[in-house]
Every structure is written in structure tokens, then in C-alpha cells.
mmCIF file of C-alpha atoms in Angstrom:
data_model
loop_
_atom_site.group_PDB
_atom_site.id
_atom_site.type_symbol
_atom_site.label_atom_id
_atom_site.label_comp_id
_atom_site.label_asym_id
_atom_site.label_seq_id
_atom_site.Cartn_x
_atom_site.Cartn_y
_atom_site.Cartn_z
ATOM 1 C CA MET H 209 0.025 0.069 -0.124
ATOM 2 C CA ALA H 210 1.729 3.086 -1.221
ATOM 3 C CA ASP H 211 1.358 5.898 1.160
ATOM 4 C CA THR H 212 1.802 8.952 -0.988
ATOM 5 C CA VAL H 213 -0.454 11.396 1.059
ATOM 6 C CA ASP H 214 -1.554 10.952 4.583
ATOM 7 C CA SER H 215 -5.152 10.610 5.255
ATOM 8 C CA PRO H 216 -6.695 13.025 7.663
ATOM 9 C CA ILE H 217 -7.705 10.026 9.706
ATOM 10 C CA SER H 218 -4.343 8.293 9.368
ATOM 11 C CA PHE H 219 -3.910 5.348 11.985
ATOM 12 C CA ARG H 220 -0.935 3.271 11.543
ATOM 13 C CA VAL H 221 -0.696 -0.249 12.905
ATOM 14 C CA ASN H 222 2.610 -1.869 13.629
ATOM 15 C CA ILE H 223 2.073 -5.367 11.896
ATOM 16 C CA ARG H 224 5.075 -6.825 13.841
ATOM 17 C CA THR H 225 3.276 -6.564 17.125
ATOM 18 C CA LEU H 226 -0.311 -8.100 16.239
ATOM 19 C CA PRO H 227 -1.737 -10.219 18.778
ATOM 20 C CA ARG H 228 -2.707 -13.730 17.694
ATOM 21 C CA LYS H 229 -6.594 -13.028 17.750
ATOM 22 C CA GLY H 230 -6.106 -9.723 15.880
ATOM 23 C CA MET H 231 -6.151 -6.150 16.956
ATOM 24 C CA PRO H 232 -9.353 -4.224 17.214
ATOM 25 C CA VAL H 233 -9.137 -0.601 15.774
ATOM 26 C CA SER H 234 -11.860 1.865 16.353
ATOM 27 C CA ILE H 235 -11.684 5.292 14.507
ATOM 28 C CA VAL H 236 -13.935 8.127 15.281
ATOM 29 C CA ALA H 237 -13.217 11.327 13.470
ATOM 30 C CA ASP H 238 -13.067 14.590 15.313
ATOM 31 C CA GLU H 239 -14.154 17.920 14.044
ATOM 32 C CA ASP H 240 -10.886 18.828 12.287
ATOM 33 C CA GLN H 241 -10.768 15.221 10.770
ATOM 34 C CA LYS H 242 -14.401 15.510 9.482
ATOM 35 C CA ALA H 243 -13.769 18.998 7.929
ATOM 36 C CA ALA H 244 -10.686 17.534 6.168
ATOM 37 C CA LEU H 245 -12.649 14.543 4.811
ATOM 38 C CA ALA H 246 -15.496 16.781 3.650
ATOM 39 C CA ALA H 247 -12.936 19.132 1.713
ATOM 40 C CA ILE H 248 -11.117 16.186 0.225
ATOM 41 C CA HIS H 249 -14.115 14.442 -1.005
ATOM 42 C CA ASP H 250 -16.077 17.484 -2.120
ATOM 43 C CA LEU H 251 -18.781 17.087 0.399
ATOM 44 C CA GLN H 252 -20.787 19.939 2.276
ATOM 45 C CA ALA H 253 -20.162 18.343 5.587
ATOM 46 C CA VAL H 254 -19.165 14.987 7.343
ATOM 47 C CA ARG H 255 -21.336 14.905 10.380
ATOM 48 C CA ASP H 256 -20.009 11.541 11.686
ATOM 49 C CA PHE H 257 -17.308 9.195 10.650
ATOM 50 C CA ARG H 258 -16.509 5.817 12.279
ATOM 51 C CA ALA H 259 -14.528 2.791 11.357
ATOM 52 C CA THR H 260 -14.475 -0.417 13.279
ATOM 53 C CA LEU H 261 -11.832 -2.728 12.157
ATOM 54 C CA ILE H 262 -9.950 -5.946 13.103
ATOM 55 C CA VAL H 263 -6.361 -6.181 12.104
ATOM 56 C CA SER H 264 -5.033 -9.694 12.120
ATOM 57 C CA THR H 265 -2.301 -12.000 10.601
ATOM 58 C CA TRP H 266 -2.893 -13.788 7.528
ATOM 59 C CA ARG H 267 -0.998 -16.692 5.996
ATOM 60 C CA GLY H 268 2.112 -16.149 7.975
ATOM 61 C CA ASP H 269 3.516 -12.801 6.787
ATOM 62 C CA GLY H 270 0.237 -11.240 5.408
ATOM 63 C CA VAL H 271 -2.241 -8.995 7.122
ATOM 64 C CA LYS H 272 -6.001 -9.021 7.033
ATOM 65 C CA VAL H 273 -8.192 -6.011 7.773
ATOM 66 C CA SER H 274 -11.877 -6.519 8.022
ATOM 67 C CA GLY H 275 -14.709 -4.443 9.590
ATOM 68 C CA SER H 276 -16.938 -1.608 8.507
ATOM 69 C CA VAL H 277 -17.001 2.068 7.859
ATOM 70 C CA SER H 278 -19.989 4.220 8.393
ATOM 71 C CA ALA H 279 -20.639 7.957 8.138
ATOM 72 C CA ASP H 280 -23.299 10.574 8.083
ATOM 73 C CA ILE H 281 -22.612 13.084 5.358
ATOM 74 C CA VAL H 282 -24.043 16.180 3.535
ATOM 75 C CA GLN H 283 -23.650 16.093 -0.291
ATOM 76 C CA THR H 284 -24.991 18.564 -2.912
ATOM 77 C CA CYS H 285 -27.846 17.425 -5.109
ATOM 78 C CA VAL H 286 -26.740 17.465 -8.804
ATOM 79 C CA VAL H 287 -30.113 18.947 -9.840
ATOM 80 C CA THR H 288 -31.182 21.439 -7.273
ATOM 81 C CA LEU H 289 -27.639 22.247 -5.714
ATOM 82 C CA LYS H 290 -29.414 21.922 -2.365
ATOM 83 C CA PRO H 291 -27.989 20.099 0.568
ATOM 84 C CA LEU H 292 -28.681 16.359 0.680
ATOM 85 C CA ASP H 293 -28.213 14.190 3.778
ATOM 86 C CA ALA H 294 -26.749 10.719 3.158
ATOM 87 C CA ARG H 295 -25.498 7.774 4.848
ATOM 88 C CA VAL H 296 -22.402 5.804 4.051
ATOM 89 C CA GLU H 297 -22.192 2.073 5.212
ATOM 90 C CA GLU H 298 -19.468 0.041 3.793
ATOM 91 C CA PRO H 299 -17.939 -3.364 4.636
ATOM 92 C CA VAL H 300 -14.145 -3.353 4.712
ATOM 93 C CA GLU H 301 -12.222 -6.527 3.655
ATOM 94 C CA ALA H 302 -8.583 -6.114 2.531
ATOM 95 C CA LEU H 303 -5.432 -8.337 2.431
ATOM 96 C CA PHE H 304 -1.897 -7.170 2.394
ATOM 97 C CA VAL H 305 1.427 -8.949 1.846
ATOM 98 C CA PRO H 306 4.963 -7.751 2.024
ATOM 99 C CA GLU H 307 6.358 -6.696 -1.337
ATOM 100 C CA ASN H 308 8.799 -9.621 -1.502
ATOM 101 C CA SER H 309 6.138 -12.166 -0.480
ATOM 102 C CA ARG H 310 5.345 -15.082 -2.917
ATOM 103 C CA LEU H 311 1.702 -14.553 -2.336
ATOM 104 C CA ALA H 312 2.311 -10.961 -4.228
ATOM 105 C CA ARG H 313 3.149 -12.715 -7.374
ATOM 106 C CA PRO H 314 0.389 -13.352 -9.847
ATOM 107 C CA ASP H 315 -0.386 -16.855 -11.318
ATOM 108 C CA VAL H 316 1.281 -17.195 -14.627
ATOM 109 C CA SER H 317 0.494 -19.635 -17.440
ATOM 110 C CA ALA H 318 3.066 -21.695 -19.414
ATOM 111 C CA GLU H 319 2.804 -19.193 -22.102
ATOM 112 C CA GLY H 320 3.569 -16.518 -19.715
ATOM 113 C CA GLU H 321 0.243 -14.859 -19.509
ATOM 114 C CA ILE H 322 -1.043 -13.670 -16.042
ATOM 115 C CA LEU H 323 -4.066 -15.643 -14.797
ATOM 116 C CA LEU H 324 -6.854 -13.784 -13.208
ATOM 117 C CA ASP H 325 -10.160 -15.047 -12.097
ATOM 118 C CA PRO H 326 -12.902 -12.245 -12.663
ATOM 119 C CA GLU H 327 -15.053 -13.908 -10.085
ATOM 120 C CA GLY H 328 -12.398 -14.475 -7.591
ATOM 121 C CA GLN H 329 -11.080 -12.416 -4.739
ATOM 122 C CA ASP H 330 -8.893 -9.288 -5.368
ATOM 123 C CA ALA H 331 -5.039 -10.013 -5.275
ATOM 124 C CA PRO H 332 -3.564 -8.875 -1.876
ATOM 125 C CA GLU H 333 -2.052 -5.330 -1.964
ATOM 126 C CA THR H 334 1.586 -5.169 -1.165
ATOM 127 C CA PHE H 335 3.291 -3.069 1.587
ATOM 128 C CA TRP H 336 6.734 -2.350 2.828
ATOM 129 C CA GLY H 337 8.071 -1.608 6.119
ATOM 130 C CA ASP H 338 6.419 -2.576 9.518
ATOM 131 C CA THR H 339 3.204 -0.515 9.356
ATOM 132 C CA ILE H 340 0.070 -0.400 7.516
ATOM 133 C CA ASP H 341 -2.282 2.718 7.518
ATOM 134 C CA VAL H 342 -5.633 1.411 8.218
ATOM 135 C CA GLY H 343 -7.072 4.864 8.545
ATOM 136 C CA ALA H 344 -6.258 5.568 4.984
ATOM 137 C CA LEU H 345 -7.713 2.184 4.183
ATOM 138 C CA ALA H 346 -11.022 3.137 5.908
ATOM 139 C CA GLU H 347 -11.063 6.531 4.002
ATOM 140 C CA GLN H 348 -10.722 4.488 0.485
ATOM 141 C CA TYR H 349 -13.742 2.474 1.466
ATOM 142 C CA PHE H 350 -15.576 5.543 2.572
ATOM 143 C CA ALA H 351 -14.793 7.175 -0.783
ATOM 144 C CA LEU H 352 -16.219 4.090 -2.590
ATOM 145 C CA GLY H 353 -19.470 4.349 -0.544
ATOM 146 C CA LEU H 354 -20.141 8.011 -1.799
ATOM 147 C CA ASP H 355 -22.733 8.598 -4.322
ATOM 148 C CA PRO H 356 -21.075 10.209 -7.277
ATOM 149 C CA TYR H 357 -24.296 11.802 -8.451
ATOM 150 C CA PRO H 358 -26.430 12.538 -5.382
ATOM 151 C CA ARG H 359 -30.005 13.406 -6.274
ATOM 152 C CA SER H 360 -32.717 14.394 -3.865
ATOM 153 C CA GLY H 361 -36.125 12.680 -4.128
ATOM 154 C CA ASP H 362 -38.004 15.946 -4.853
ATOM 155 C CA ALA H 363 -35.617 17.013 -7.737
ATOM 156 C CA PRO H 364 -37.522 17.642 -10.900
ATOM 157 C CA VAL H 365 -37.287 15.039 -13.754
ATOM 158 C CA SER H 366 -35.588 16.286 -16.772
ATOM 159 C CA ARG H 367 -37.403 16.938 -19.993
ATOM 160 C CA LEU H 368 -35.116 14.495 -21.622
ATOM 161 C CA ASP H 369 -36.464 11.709 -19.368
ATOM 162 C CA GLU H 370 -40.055 12.718 -20.008
ATOM 163 C CA GLY H 371 -40.075 13.396 -23.767
ATOM 164 C CA SER H 372 -42.099 16.431 -24.978
ATOM 165 C CA SER H 373 -45.528 15.028 -24.314
ATOM 166 C CA GLY H 374 -44.580 13.572 -20.896
ATOM 167 C CA SER H 375 -44.599 9.954 -22.008
ATOM 168 C CA GLN H 376 -41.297 8.143 -22.756
ATOM 169 C CA GLU H 377 -43.036 5.379 -24.816
ATOM 170 C CA GLU H 378 -44.775 7.781 -27.345
ATOM 171 C CA GLU H 379 -41.555 9.608 -28.052
ATOM 172 C CA SER H 380 -39.338 6.609 -28.393
ATOM 173 C CA PRO H 381 -38.088 5.788 -31.912
ATOM 174 C CA PHE H 382 -39.712 2.241 -31.543
ATOM 175 C CA ALA H 383 -43.028 3.734 -30.809
ATOM 176 C CA LYS H 384 -42.715 5.844 -33.990
ATOM 177 C CA LEU H 385 -41.794 2.625 -36.030
ATOM 178 C CA LEU H 386 -44.718 0.815 -34.489
ATOM 179 C CA SER H 387 -47.122 3.643 -35.442
ATOM 180 C CA LEU H 388 -45.750 3.523 -39.066
ATOM 181 C CA LYS H 389 -46.311 -0.229 -39.296
ATOM 182 C CA HIS H 390 -49.895 0.213 -38.148
ATOM 183 C CA LYS H 391 -50.679 2.885 -40.804
ATOM 184 C CA SER H 392 -49.533 0.549 -43.603
#
């Protein structure tokens, strides 16, 4: 996991001192952290942010992070530009292996092609050093849970959605073809 920029909710875990049963991590963002999250993710506000995680060893030298991220946020409706309350609930499931681990190498066919299972689990992420930033990981899952085009329930429907007479079926090209067929 490349740490290019620190997350406002950065929380580094030393993987060399993980207990056998795993280490529980609870992150509750303070006011400054919530303001930074809102600015980074183009939100009007982050009212609450919580991450509840378990960090444990996986297959010897690997690390497994599981848990959940939840947040109460205020986004901007893409139609009305009014504030829109929303909730983010995301499960967290991630695997990490050291960069020199054999588990980090992809499976390769006899012809040298990398074999991937589209229905299978994601490959583990690699890390270096003795720590993993589980706060940054929680922020990534938070970002995945954001609605990229938030729209309030009372936002007007676009005229493109309705058609000029208010009925999508009458204005569709297939409806027009069907009416030509009936005329002949």
C-alpha cells in the first residue's frame, strides 16, 4: 500500500506486534478530521465518521483487515444544488502482503500470461516496512461508498427523461416505427 499522501484519519498499525487473535481498531473522526474529509471528497459536511476494524495476521507474513466504515454526510444534489443528507455504510475487507512475498506474485500460465479469475477475490495489496495505515484504508472504503451523483427525491425530472408530451413510450423511436407499421 503506497502511502503517497497521509489521510486526515491516518492510523498506522505496527504489524510486527499484532496479537494472535487480531487487534481491534476503532476510529472516530474529530471535528478537524471531519472537515478535512469533507474538503477532500467535495462534500458539504461530514457529520459523523466511524471505522470499526480488526487487523490480524494472514497466511504467515500477510495482514487481513476487516470491519466496516459508516458516516453521516451532507452532499450537494446534482439537480437542485441543495444540501442532501446521506449515509455511507461500507464493509471493509482487505489483504496485504510484504512486497517480496510469494503471495504477491500473480499466477502465470505456461505461455507467460497472467491468470486472473474475474469472479475470484482481489489480489492482496503489497506493503513495505512494519506498518499499515488502516485509517487511509478506511477512507478509501468511505470514498467508494459515496454517491457520485447525489439526487434528492424531490428534484425535478429532466425533460429528456419525459419526452415532450410527458410519455417516454410515445416519443421513443420504436414507438414511432410501430405507428408507421400500423398505418400501412
